[in-house]
CSV table of C-alpha atoms in Angstrom, one decimal:
chain,number,residue,atom,x,y,z
A,17,MET,CA,0.1,-0.1,0.2
A,18,THR,CA,1.5,3.5,-0.4
A,19,VAL,CA,-0.2,7.2,-1.5
A,20,ALA,CA,1.5,9.1,-4.2
A,21,ILE,CA,1.5,12.5,-3.8
A,22,VAL,CA,2.6,14.7,-7.4
A,23,ASP,CA,5.5,16.9,-7.7
A,24,TYR,CA,4.9,19.2,-10.1
A,25,GLY,CA,7.4,22.4,-8.9
A,26,SER,CA,4.0,23.2,-7.0
A,27,GLY,CA,3.0,23.7,-3.3
A,28,ASN,CA,4.2,22.5,-0.5
A,29,LEU,CA,5.3,18.9,-0.4
A,30,HIS,CA,7.3,18.5,2.7
A,31,SER,CA,4.0,20.3,4.7
A,32,ALA,CA,1.9,17.9,3.6
A,33,ALA,CA,3.9,14.7,2.8
A,34,LYS,CA,4.6,15.6,6.6
A,35,ALA,CA,0.7,16.1,7.3
A,36,PHE,CA,0.0,12.4,5.7
A,37,GLU,CA,3.0,10.5,7.7
A,38,ARG,CA,0.7,11.7,10.2
A,39,ALA,CA,-1.9,10.3,9.6
A,40,ALA,CA,-1.9,7.7,8.4
A,41,ARG,CA,0.9,6.9,12.0
A,42,GLU,CA,-2.3,7.9,14.9
A,43,SER,CA,-5.2,6.4,12.3
A,44,GLY,CA,-3.6,3.2,11.7
A,45,HIS,CA,-3.6,3.0,8.1
A,46,ASP,CA,0.4,3.7,7.9
A,47,GLN,CA,1.7,3.3,5.0
A,48,PRO,CA,4.2,5.3,2.5
A,49,ILE,CA,3.8,8.4,1.6
A,50,LEU,CA,6.1,8.5,-2.1
A,51,VAL,CA,6.8,12.7,-2.7
A,52,THR,CA,7.5,11.5,-6.5
A,53,SER,CA,7.4,13.6,-10.1
A,54,ASP,CA,7.5,10.0,-11.5
A,55,PRO,CA,4.1,8.5,-13.2
A,56,ASP,CA,5.5,4.7,-12.7
A,57,VAL,CA,5.3,5.6,-8.9
A,58,VAL,CA,1.8,7.8,-9.7
A,59,ARG,CA,0.7,3.9,-11.0
A,60,ALA,CA,1.6,1.8,-8.9
A,61,ALA,CA,0.7,3.8,-5.8
A,62,ASP,CA,-2.6,3.1,-3.8
A,63,ARG,CA,-3.9,6.4,-3.9
A,64,VAL,CA,-3.2,9.5,-5.5
A,65,VAL,CA,-2.3,12.7,-4.2
A,66,LEU,CA,-2.2,16.4,-5.7
A,67,PRO,CA,-1.5,19.4,-4.3
A,68,GLY,CA,-1.2,22.8,-5.3
A,69,VAL,CA,0.0,26.4,-4.9
A,70,GLY,CA,-0.6,29.5,-7.1
A,71,ALA,CA,-1.9,30.3,-10.3
A,72,PHE,CA,-4.2,28.0,-12.3
A,73,ALA,CA,-2.0,27.8,-15.7
A,74,ASP,CA,1.0,27.5,-13.6
A,75,CYS,CA,-0.5,24.7,-11.6
A,76,ARG,CA,-1.5,22.9,-15.3
A,77,ARG,CA,2.4,23.7,-17.5
A,78,GLY,CA,3.8,22.5,-14.2
A,79,LEU,CA,1.3,19.4,-14.7
A,80,GLU,CA,2.4,19.3,-18.1
A,81,ALA,CA,6.3,19.9,-18.2
A,82,VAL,CA,6.4,16.5,-16.4
A,83,THR,CA,6.7,14.1,-19.0
A,84,GLY,CA,3.5,11.4,-18.8
A,85,MET,CA,2.4,12.5,-15.6
A,86,VAL,CA,-1.1,13.5,-16.4
A,87,GLU,CA,-1.7,10.4,-19.0
A,88,ALA,CA,-0.8,8.5,-15.4
A,89,LEU,CA,-3.4,10.2,-12.9
A,90,GLU,CA,-6.0,9.2,-15.9
A,91,GLU,CA,-5.3,6.0,-15.9
A,92,THR,CA,-4.9,5.4,-12.3
A,93,VAL,CA,-8.2,7.7,-10.6
A,94,ARG,CA,-9.9,7.3,-13.9
A,95,ARG,CA,-10.2,4.0,-15.3
A,96,ARG,CA,-8.3,1.9,-12.8
A,97,GLY,CA,-10.4,4.3,-10.4
A,98,ARG,CA,-8.0,4.0,-7.3
A,99,PRO,CA,-8.8,6.9,-5.1
A,100,PHE,CA,-6.9,10.3,-5.6
A,101,LEU,CA,-6.9,14.1,-3.6
A,102,GLY,CA,-6.8,17.2,-5.3
A,103,ILE,CA,-6.2,19.7,-3.0
A,104,CYS,CA,-6.5,23.4,-3.5
A,105,VAL,CA,-5.0,24.2,-6.7
A,106,GLY,CA,-4.9,20.6,-6.6
A,107,MET,CA,-8.7,20.4,-6.5
A,108,GLN,CA,-8.8,22.9,-9.1
A,109,LEU,CA,-7.5,21.7,-11.6
A,110,MET,CA,-10.2,18.3,-11.6
A,111,ALA,CA,-12.3,21.1,-13.4
A,112,GLU,CA,-13.7,21.7,-17.2
A,113,ARG,CA,-11.0,24.1,-17.2
A,114,GLY,CA,-10.1,28.0,-15.0
A,115,ARG,CA,-10.6,31.6,-15.7
A,116,GLU,CA,-7.3,32.9,-13.2
A,117,TYR,CA,-5.3,35.3,-15.6
A,118,GLU,CA,-6.3,33.5,-18.8
A,119,VAL,CA,-9.1,30.5,-19.6
A,120,VAL,CA,-6.7,27.4,-19.5
A,121,ASP,CA,-8.4,23.9,-19.3
A,122,GLY,CA,-8.3,21.3,-16.4
A,123,LEU,CA,-8.5,17.8,-16.3
A,124,GLY,CA,-11.9,17.6,-17.2
A,125,TRP,CA,-12.8,14.5,-14.6
A,126,ILE,CA,-15.8,17.3,-12.8
A,127,PRO,CA,-18.2,19.4,-15.2
A,128,GLY,CA,-18.2,22.9,-14.5
A,129,GLU,CA,-15.2,26.2,-14.0
A,130,VAL,CA,-12.7,27.9,-12.0
A,131,ASP,CA,-13.6,31.3,-11.7
A,132,ARG,CA,-12.8,34.3,-9.1
A,133,ILE,CA,-15.4,34.3,-6.0
A,134,THR,CA,-18.0,37.1,-5.3
A,135,PRO,CA,-19.0,38.4,-2.3
A,136,ALA,CA,-22.9,40.2,-2.0
A,137,ASP,CA,-20.9,41.6,0.6
A,138,PRO,CA,-18.4,44.0,-0.8
A,139,SER,CA,-16.1,44.2,3.0
A,140,LEU,CA,-14.9,40.9,2.4
A,141,LYS,CA,-11.4,40.3,1.9
A,142,ILE,CA,-10.2,38.7,-1.2
A,143,PRO,CA,-9.0,36.1,-1.0
A,144,HIS,CA,-10.6,34.5,1.6
A,145,MET,CA,-8.1,33.9,3.6
A,146,GLY,CA,-8.3,31.7,6.8
A,147,TRP,CA,-11.1,29.8,9.3
A,148,ASN,CA,-14.2,28.5,7.5
A,149,THR,CA,-17.3,25.8,8.8
A,150,LEU,CA,-17.8,23.9,6.2
A,151,ASN,CA,-21.6,23.1,5.2
A,152,ALA,CA,-21.6,19.5,4.0
A,153,LEU,CA,-24.5,18.9,1.1
A,154,ALA,CA,-24.1,15.7,1.0
A,155,PRO,CA,-22.9,12.4,2.9
A,156,HIS,CA,-19.1,11.8,1.9
A,157,PRO,CA,-16.6,9.0,3.8
A,158,LEU,CA,-14.5,12.1,3.4
A,159,LEU,CA,-16.2,13.5,6.2
A,160,ASP,CA,-16.9,11.5,8.0
A,161,GLY,CA,-17.6,11.8,11.7
A,162,ILE,CA,-15.8,15.3,11.4
A,163,ALA,CA,-18.1,18.3,13.7
A,164,THR,CA,-19.8,20.4,10.4
A,165,GLY,CA,-21.7,23.0,10.3
A,166,PRO,CA,-21.7,26.2,12.5
A,167,ASP,CA,-20.7,24.7,15.5
A,168,GLY,CA,-18.3,22.2,13.4
A,169,LEU,CA,-14.4,22.6,13.0
A,170,HIS,CA,-12.7,25.3,11.2
A,171,ALA,CA,-10.4,23.9,7.7
A,172,TYR,CA,-8.0,26.6,6.2
A,173,PHE,CA,-8.9,28.1,3.1
A,174,VAL,CA,-6.9,30.8,1.2
A,175,HIS,CA,-7.7,31.1,-2.8
A,176,SER,CA,-9.0,34.2,-4.9
A,177,TYR,CA,-11.3,31.4,-7.4
A,178,HIS,CA,-12.8,28.0,-7.0
A,179,LEU,CA,-14.4,25.2,-8.3
A,180,LYS,CA,-18.1,26.1,-9.9
A,181,THR,CA,-19.7,22.4,-10.3
A,182,ALA,CA,-22.5,22.6,-13.5
A,183,ASP,CA,-23.1,19.4,-12.2
A,184,PRO,CA,-24.7,19.9,-7.6
A,185,GLY,CA,-24.2,16.4,-7.3
A,186,ASP,CA,-20.7,16.7,-7.8
A,187,LEU,CA,-20.7,19.2,-4.4
A,188,VAL,CA,-20.1,17.7,-1.1
A,189,ALA,CA,-19.7,20.6,1.1
A,190,GLN,CA,-18.6,24.8,0.9
A,191,VAL,CA,-18.8,27.7,3.1
A,192,ASP,CA,-20.4,30.6,3.8
A,193,TYR,CA,-17.8,33.9,2.7
A,194,GLY,CA,-20.3,36.3,1.1
A,195,GLY,CA,-22.1,33.3,-0.1
A,196,PRO,CA,-21.4,30.2,-1.3
A,197,VAL,CA,-18.4,28.9,-2.4
A,198,THR,CA,-17.4,25.3,-2.8
A,199,ALA,CA,-14.7,23.5,-0.7
A,200,ILE,CA,-15.1,19.8,-1.6
A,201,VAL,CA,-16.1,18.5,-4.2
A,202,ALA,CA,-16.6,14.7,-5.4
A,203,ASP,CA,-16.8,12.8,-8.6
A,204,GLY,CA,-16.8,8.6,-8.0
A,205,THR,CA,-12.9,8.0,-5.7
A,206,ALA,CA,-11.8,11.7,-7.5
A,207,ALA,CA,-12.3,13.9,-5.0
A,208,GLY,CA,-11.4,17.7,-3.6
A,209,THR,CA,-10.5,20.0,-1.5
A,210,GLN,CA,-10.4,23.8,-1.4
A,211,PHE,CA,-9.2,24.4,2.0
A,212,HIS,CA,-5.4,22.8,3.2
A,213,PRO,CA,-6.4,20.0,5.5
A,214,GLU,CA,-2.7,19.7,5.5
A,215,LYS,CA,-2.9,23.1,7.7
A,216,SER,CA,-6.1,22.9,9.1
A,217,GLN,CA,-5.3,21.2,12.2
A,218,ARG,CA,-7.7,18.3,13.6
A,219,LEU,CA,-9.5,19.0,10.8
A,220,GLY,CA,-6.5,18.0,8.8
A,221,LEU,CA,-5.7,15.3,10.2
A,222,ALA,CA,-8.6,13.9,10.1
A,223,LEU,CA,-10.1,14.2,6.7
A,224,ILE,CA,-6.7,13.4,5.4
A,225,ALA,CA,-7.8,9.5,7.8
A,226,ASN,CA,-10.2,9.3,6.4
A,227,PHE,CA,-8.8,10.0,2.9
A,228,LEU,CA,-6.3,6.8,3.5
A,229,ARG,CA,-8.5,4.5,4.8
A,230,TRP,CA,-11.3,5.3,1.8
A,231,ALA,CA,-11.9,2.1,-0.1
A,232,PRO,CA,-14.6,3.6,-3.1
B,3,MET,CA,-18.5,31.4,9.2
B,4,PHE,CA,-15.1,33.2,8.9
B,5,LYS,CA,-13.2,34.8,11.7
B,6,VAL,CA,-10.6,36.5,12.4
B,7,ARG,CA,-7.9,35.4,13.1
B,8,VAL,CA,-5.1,35.7,16.4
B,9,ILE,CA,-1.4,34.7,15.6
B,10,PRO,CA,1.0,34.8,18.0
B,11,CYS,CA,4.4,36.4,16.2
B,12,LEU,CA,8.0,34.8,17.5
B,13,ASP,CA,11.3,37.1,16.8
B,14,VAL,CA,13.5,34.2,16.4
B,15,LYS,CA,17.4,34.9,16.4
B,16,ASP,CA,20.3,32.2,15.3
B,17,GLY,CA,17.3,30.1,15.4
B,18,ARG,CA,16.1,31.4,18.9
B,19,VAL,CA,13.6,32.2,20.0
B,20,VAL,CA,15.2,35.9,21.4
B,21,LYS,CA,12.1,37.7,23.9
B,22,GLY,CA,10.9,35.8,26.8
B,23,VAL,CA,8.6,32.6,26.2
B,24,ASN,CA,6.4,32.1,29.5
B,25,PHE,CA,4.1,28.2,29.3
B,26,VAL,CA,4.4,25.2,31.3
B,27,ASP,CA,5.4,22.1,30.2
B,28,LEU,CA,7.7,23.8,27.6
B,29,VAL,CA,11.1,21.8,28.0
B,30,ASP,CA,12.8,24.5,26.4
B,31,ALA,CA,11.3,28.0,25.9
B,32,GLY,CA,14.1,28.9,23.9
B,33,ASP,CA,13.6,26.9,21.1
B,34,PRO,CA,10.9,28.4,18.1
B,35,VAL,CA,9.3,24.9,17.2
B,36,GLN,CA,8.9,23.9,21.3
B,37,ALA,CA,7.3,27.0,21.3
B,38,ALA,CA,4.8,26.6,18.1
B,39,ILE,CA,3.6,23.6,19.3
B,40,ALA,CA,2.8,24.9,22.5
B,41,TYR,CA,0.9,28.1,20.4
B,42,ASP,CA,-0.8,25.1,18.7
B,43,ALA,CA,-1.9,22.8,21.3
B,44,ALA,CA,-3.3,26.5,22.5
B,45,GLY,CA,-5.6,27.1,19.6
B,46,ALA,CA,-3.1,30.3,17.2
B,47,ASP,CA,-5.1,30.9,14.1
B,48,GLU,CA,-1.8,30.4,12.4
B,49,LEU,CA,2.1,31.7,13.9
B,50,CYS,CA,4.3,33.5,12.7
B,51,PHE,CA,8.3,34.2,13.0
B,52,LEU,CA,10.0,36.9,12.4
B,53,ASP,CA,14.2,35.9,11.4
B,54,ILE,CA,16.4,38.4,12.6
B,55,THR,CA,18.9,37.4,13.1
B,56,ALA,CA,22.3,39.7,12.3
B,57,SER,CA,24.0,38.2,10.2
B,58,HIS,CA,24.1,36.8,6.4
B,59,GLU,CA,25.9,33.6,7.2
B,60,ASN,CA,23.2,32.2,10.2
B,61,ARG,CA,20.1,32.8,7.5
B,62,GLY,CA,20.3,28.7,7.4
B,63,THR,CA,19.6,28.1,10.8
B,64,ILE,CA,15.8,29.1,9.7
B,65,LEU,CA,15.3,28.0,7.4
B,66,ASP,CA,15.9,24.7,10.2
B,67,VAL,CA,12.7,25.8,12.3
B,68,VAL,CA,10.1,26.4,9.8
B,69,ARG,CA,11.4,22.3,9.0
B,70,ARG,CA,10.9,21.5,12.0
B,71,THR,CA,7.4,22.8,12.2
B,72,ALA,CA,6.5,21.6,9.0
B,73,GLU,CA,7.5,18.5,10.3
B,74,ALA,CA,5.7,19.1,15.0
B,75,CYS,CA,2.6,22.0,13.7
B,76,PHE,CA,-0.5,21.6,11.2
B,77,MET,CA,-1.0,25.1,11.1
B,78,PRO,CA,-0.7,27.6,8.6
B,79,LEU,CA,3.0,29.5,9.0
B,80,THR,CA,4.4,33.0,7.7
B,81,VAL,CA,8.1,33.8,8.4
B,82,GLY,CA,9.3,36.9,7.8
B,83,GLY,CA,13.2,39.4,8.9
B,84,GLY,CA,15.2,39.4,5.9
B,85,VAL,CA,13.4,38.3,1.7
B,86,ARG,CA,15.8,38.8,-0.1
B,87,THR,CA,14.9,37.2,-3.3
B,88,VAL,CA,12.7,34.6,-4.6
B,89,ASP,CA,15.3,32.5,-3.4
B,90,ASP,CA,15.0,33.7,-0.6
B,91,ILE,CA,10.8,32.6,-1.0
B,92,ARG,CA,11.9,29.2,-2.5
B,93,ALA,CA,13.9,29.0,0.0
B,94,LEU,CA,11.2,29.8,2.8
B,95,LEU,CA,7.8,27.7,0.9
B,96,GLN,CA,10.2,24.4,0.2
B,97,SER,CA,10.9,23.9,3.9
B,98,GLY,CA,7.3,24.4,5.0
B,99,ALA,CA,6.4,28.8,5.1
B,100,ASP,CA,3.2,29.2,3.6
B,101,LYS,CA,3.8,32.7,4.0
B,102,VAL,CA,6.6,35.5,3.9
B,103,SER,CA,6.8,38.7,4.5
B,104,ILE,CA,8.1,41.2,3.0
B,105,ASN,CA,9.7,44.7,4.3
B,106,THR,CA,12.2,46.7,3.2
B,107,ALA,CA,13.0,44.8,0.5
B,108,ALA,CA,9.7,46.0,-1.0
B,109,VAL,CA,10.5,49.1,0.3
B,110,ASN,CA,13.9,49.5,-2.1
B,111,ASN,CA,12.3,47.4,-5.0
B,112,ARG,CA,8.3,47.2,-5.2
B,113,GLN,CA,8.8,46.2,-8.2
B,114,PHE,CA,9.8,42.8,-5.8
B,115,VAL,CA,6.7,42.6,-4.6
B,116,LYS,CA,5.3,41.7,-8.5
B,117,GLU,CA,8.0,39.6,-9.3
B,118,ALA,CA,7.3,37.7,-5.8
B,119,ALA,CA,4.1,37.5,-7.0
B,120,GLU,CA,3.5,36.2,-9.9
B,121,LYS,CA,6.0,33.0,-9.4
B,122,PHE,CA,4.1,32.8,-5.7
B,123,GLY,CA,0.9,33.2,-6.1
B,124,ASN,CA,-0.5,36.5,-4.9
B,125,GLN,CA,-1.7,34.5,-1.7
B,126,CYS,CA,1.8,33.6,-0.8
B,127,ILE,CA,3.1,37.4,0.0
B,128,VAL,CA,2.8,38.9,2.8
B,129,VAL,CA,4.2,42.8,2.4
B,130,ALA,CA,5.2,44.2,6.2
B,131,ILE,CA,4.4,47.9,6.1
B,132,ASP,CA,5.6,49.6,9.6
B,133,ALA,CA,4.3,53.3,9.9
B,134,LYS,CA,4.9,56.2,12.2
B,135,ARG,CA,2.2,58.7,12.7
B,136,VAL,CA,3.6,62.0,10.6
B,137,ALA,CA,0.3,64.6,10.5
B,138,GLY,CA,-2.6,65.0,13.3
B,139,PRO,CA,-2.7,65.1,16.1
B,140,GLY,CA,0.1,64.1,18.5
B,141,THR,CA,2.4,65.2,15.9
B,142,ALA,CA,4.2,68.7,15.1
B,143,LEU,CA,1.6,69.6,12.5
B,144,PRO,CA,-1.9,68.6,15.3
B,145,ASP,CA,-4.4,70.7,12.2
B,146,ALA,CA,-3.1,68.9,9.5
B,147,ALA,CA,-5.6,65.4,7.9
B,148,ASP,CA,-3.6,62.4,9.2
B,149,ARG,CA,-1.2,61.1,7.4
B,150,TRP,CA,1.5,58.3,7.7
B,151,GLU,CA,4.9,57.8,6.6
B,152,ILE,CA,6.6,54.2,6.3
B,153,PHE,CA,10.1,53.1,8.6
B,154,THR,CA,12.7,50.9,8.0
B,155,HIS,CA,15.2,49.7,10.3
B,156,GLY,CA,13.0,49.6,12.6
B,157,GLY,CA,11.2,52.7,13.0
B,158,ARG,CA,14.8,54.4,12.5
B,159,LYS,CA,14.6,56.0,9.0
B,160,PRO,CA,12.1,58.2,7.2
B,161,THR,CA,11.4,57.3,4.3
B,162,GLY,CA,8.6,60.1,3.2
B,163,ILE,CA,6.7,57.2,0.8
B,164,ASP,CA,2.6,57.7,2.1
B,165,ALA,CA,2.0,54.6,3.8
B,166,VAL,CA,-1.8,54.2,2.3
B,167,LEU,CA,-1.0,55.0,-1.2
B,168,TYR,CA,2.6,53.1,-1.2
B,169,ALA,CA,0.1,49.5,1.2
B,170,LYS,CA,-2.6,50.2,-2.5
B,171,GLU,CA,-0.1,49.9,-4.3
B,172,VAL,CA,2.1,46.7,-3.4
B,173,VAL,CA,-1.6,44.9,-3.1
B,174,ALA,CA,-1.7,46.7,-7.2
B,175,LEU,CA,1.4,44.7,-7.4
B,176,GLY,CA,0.9,41.6,-6.5
B,177,ALA,CA,0.8,41.2,-2.1
B,178,GLY,CA,-2.6,39.0,-0.6
B,179,GLU,CA,-2.1,40.6,2.6
B,180,ILE,CA,-0.7,43.6,4.6
B,181,LEU,CA,0.7,42.6,7.6
B,182,LEU,CA,0.6,46.9,9.5
B,183,THR,CA,2.8,47.6,12.6
B,184,SER,CA,2.6,50.9,13.9
B,185,MET,CA,5.9,51.7,15.3
B,186,ASP,CA,4.7,54.6,17.8
B,187,ARG,CA,2.1,51.8,19.5
B,188,ASP,CA,5.2,49.4,18.9
B,189,GLY,CA,6.3,48.2,22.1
B,190,THR,CA,4.1,50.2,24.3
B,191,LYS,CA,1.5,48.2,25.0
B,192,SER,CA,-1.1,51.3,25.0
B,193,GLY,CA,-3.3,49.4,21.9
B,194,PHE,CA,-3.1,49.0,18.0
B,195,ASP,CA,-3.1,53.1,15.9
B,196,ILE,CA,-6.5,51.9,14.9
B,197,ALA,CA,-7.0,55.7,13.2
B,198,LEU,CA,-4.1,53.7,10.9
B,199,THR,CA,-5.0,50.4,10.6
B,200,ARG,CA,-8.3,51.4,9.6
B,201,ALA,CA,-7.3,54.0,6.6
B,202,ILE,CA,-5.2,50.8,5.3
B,203,ALA,CA,-7.9,48.2,5.7
B,204,ASP,CA,-10.4,50.5,3.8
B,205,ALA,CA,-8.0,51.5,1.2
B,206,VAL,CA,-6.7,47.8,-0.2
B,207,PRO,CA,-9.2,44.8,-1.2
B,208,VAL,CA,-6.5,42.3,0.8
B,209,PRO,CA,-7.1,41.4,4.0
B,210,VAL,CA,-5.2,43.2,6.8
B,211,ILE,CA,-2.9,42.1,10.6
B,212,ALA,CA,-2.5,44.7,12.2
B,213,SER,CA,-0.2,45.2,14.7
B,214,GLY,CA,1.7,46.7,16.9
B,215,GLY,CA,0.3,48.0,20.6
B,216,VAL,CA,-1.1,45.7,22.4
B,217,GLY,CA,-1.2,45.4,26.3
B,218,THR,CA,-5.3,44.2,26.7
B,219,LEU,CA,-7.4,41.8,25.6
B,220,ASP,CA,-10.2,44.8,24.9
B,221,HIS,CA,-7.0,46.2,22.6
B,222,LEU,CA,-7.1,43.6,20.2
B,223,VAL,CA,-11.4,43.8,19.7
B,224,GLU,CA,-11.0,47.6,18.7
B,225,GLY,CA,-8.1,46.6,16.4
B,226,ILE,CA,-11.1,44.7,14.2
B,227,ARG,CA,-14.1,46.3,15.4
B,228,ASP,CA,-13.2,49.8,15.0
B,229,GLY,CA,-9.1,49.5,13.4
B,230,HIS,CA,-11.5,46.9,9.7
B,231,ALA,CA,-8.3,44.7,10.3
B,232,THR,CA,-9.4,40.2,10.1
B,233,ALA,CA,-6.2,39.5,12.1
B,234,VAL,CA,-4.4,40.3,14.7
B,235,LEU,CA,-0.9,39.7,15.5
B,236,ALA,CA,0.2,39.7,19.2
B,237,ALA,CA,4.0,39.3,21.5
B,238,SER,CA,4.6,40.4,24.0
B,239,ILE,CA,1.1,39.5,25.7
B,240,PHE,CA,1.9,35.8,24.8
B,241,HIS,CA,5.1,35.1,25.0
B,242,PHE,CA,5.4,35.9,28.4
B,243,GLY,CA,2.2,34.6,30.3
B,244,THR,CA,-0.1,37.3,30.7
B,245,PHE,CA,-2.6,36.0,28.7
B,246,THR,CA,-3.8,32.9,26.8
B,247,ILE,CA,-4.5,32.2,23.4
B,248,ARG,CA,-8.0,31.1,24.7
B,249,GLN,CA,-7.9,33.6,26.8
B,250,ALA,CA,-8.0,35.8,23.9
B,251,LYS,CA,-10.0,34.3,21.2
B,252,THR,CA,-12.8,33.6,24.6
B,253,HIS,CA,-12.7,37.6,25.1
B,254,MET,CA,-13.8,38.8,21.2
B,255,ALA,CA,-16.4,36.0,20.9
B,256,ALA,CA,-18.4,37.3,23.9
B,257,ALA,CA,-17.0,41.0,22.7
B,258,GLY,CA,-19.3,39.4,19.4
B,259,LEU,CA,-16.7,39.7,17.5
B,260,PRO,CA,-16.6,35.8,15.2
B,261,MET,CA,-14.1,33.4,17.0
B,262,ARG,CA,-12.4,30.2,16.1
B,263,LEU,CA,-12.3,27.6,19.4
B,264,ASP,CA,-12.4,25.0,18.0
B,265,PRO,CA,-11.3,22.1,21.0
């Protein structure tokens, strides 16, 4: 059993790897966490994580620059159904396209586009930066045992864009920031969080542990 | 619901905490990683390290501190002090920092903010502004309109740059957050410069962290409620054990502010 965290020059891989190692140890689902840019390691992995920090187009180009990686993700996640977790821009890349600075195609796993957050209250600051509670729209194994709603645990967000799903069935959780903002999406064995579980203390480690035991 | 942030800041010199950190159960109060773990457990919403290492040769020690902190604490970490080049930023982010704070380098070269934001994204570029009142009440020009100027070198060197205009400029260039310190109030325990905080917070679309002058828990409330900041940063009230993070957040919640009080 291995977890591959995809290294394509984007994202805080050190923090992500350490959080996955900790969650693996503490949840009793201890398994090697491999930070890798090798498509064959991704193909051989039982679970795949795609982090991402920065602009959508930059991340997309970074992923494209790793020869064979997009193909390896398609094969491992979409055809062979290995559990997948996209984080922040890694989650946004699951969309059909992004509109940050320029229009760029995503992986197209989740129908919809990545567009700017536009809070109804103009005094709300962009980026949406800080802690927010999750509003669960549908049950999902990633949220097992995690308190959601206004009195629930908090997740750490830092972003100006979000994935607007075309199919409401792909939307697992939102947060309120002058209107609904996408927090968790899922389609089949592929899921993604706009927030950073590796930076979300208790909620984050619990969600990562859920991902490590998720058997879709 | 979106919450207000409370951020303790640690001054780190050559890999050690400079100002006192007074926690029960702390094996080594001078070790920033130990202090970070204690703040993590106490419910801090983010952590900030300010590297005040004197010599350039010792810069590597902060990277080690950041790396060890990121291995132990799963919460957001901002690191500032001596950030001058794209390579400085890359090294900090790769070590586990989530955001870097740029101060003097941005004053000297505004384009550095743009370069940094384009490379790493606006969300991880914080511009730290040290400002001092130069006109209005308490100055040589008491009847003039409020005005603040940017100072560098720990508040000793005036630049003639208007703080509000500067804030707008760095945000337009890509700063994702402003860490605003009043040099008049820093270390005085007399509260934030609320007029300054509000002037900048109302002028820019990005989050503003209020800093400098916190002595009581009401000061924290004022920074958010009256200063329109979205986060408050403090050092000594937490390090010397005057108040705990929990006390601060409970007090702010009682004053009606939305706070994260996860168990």
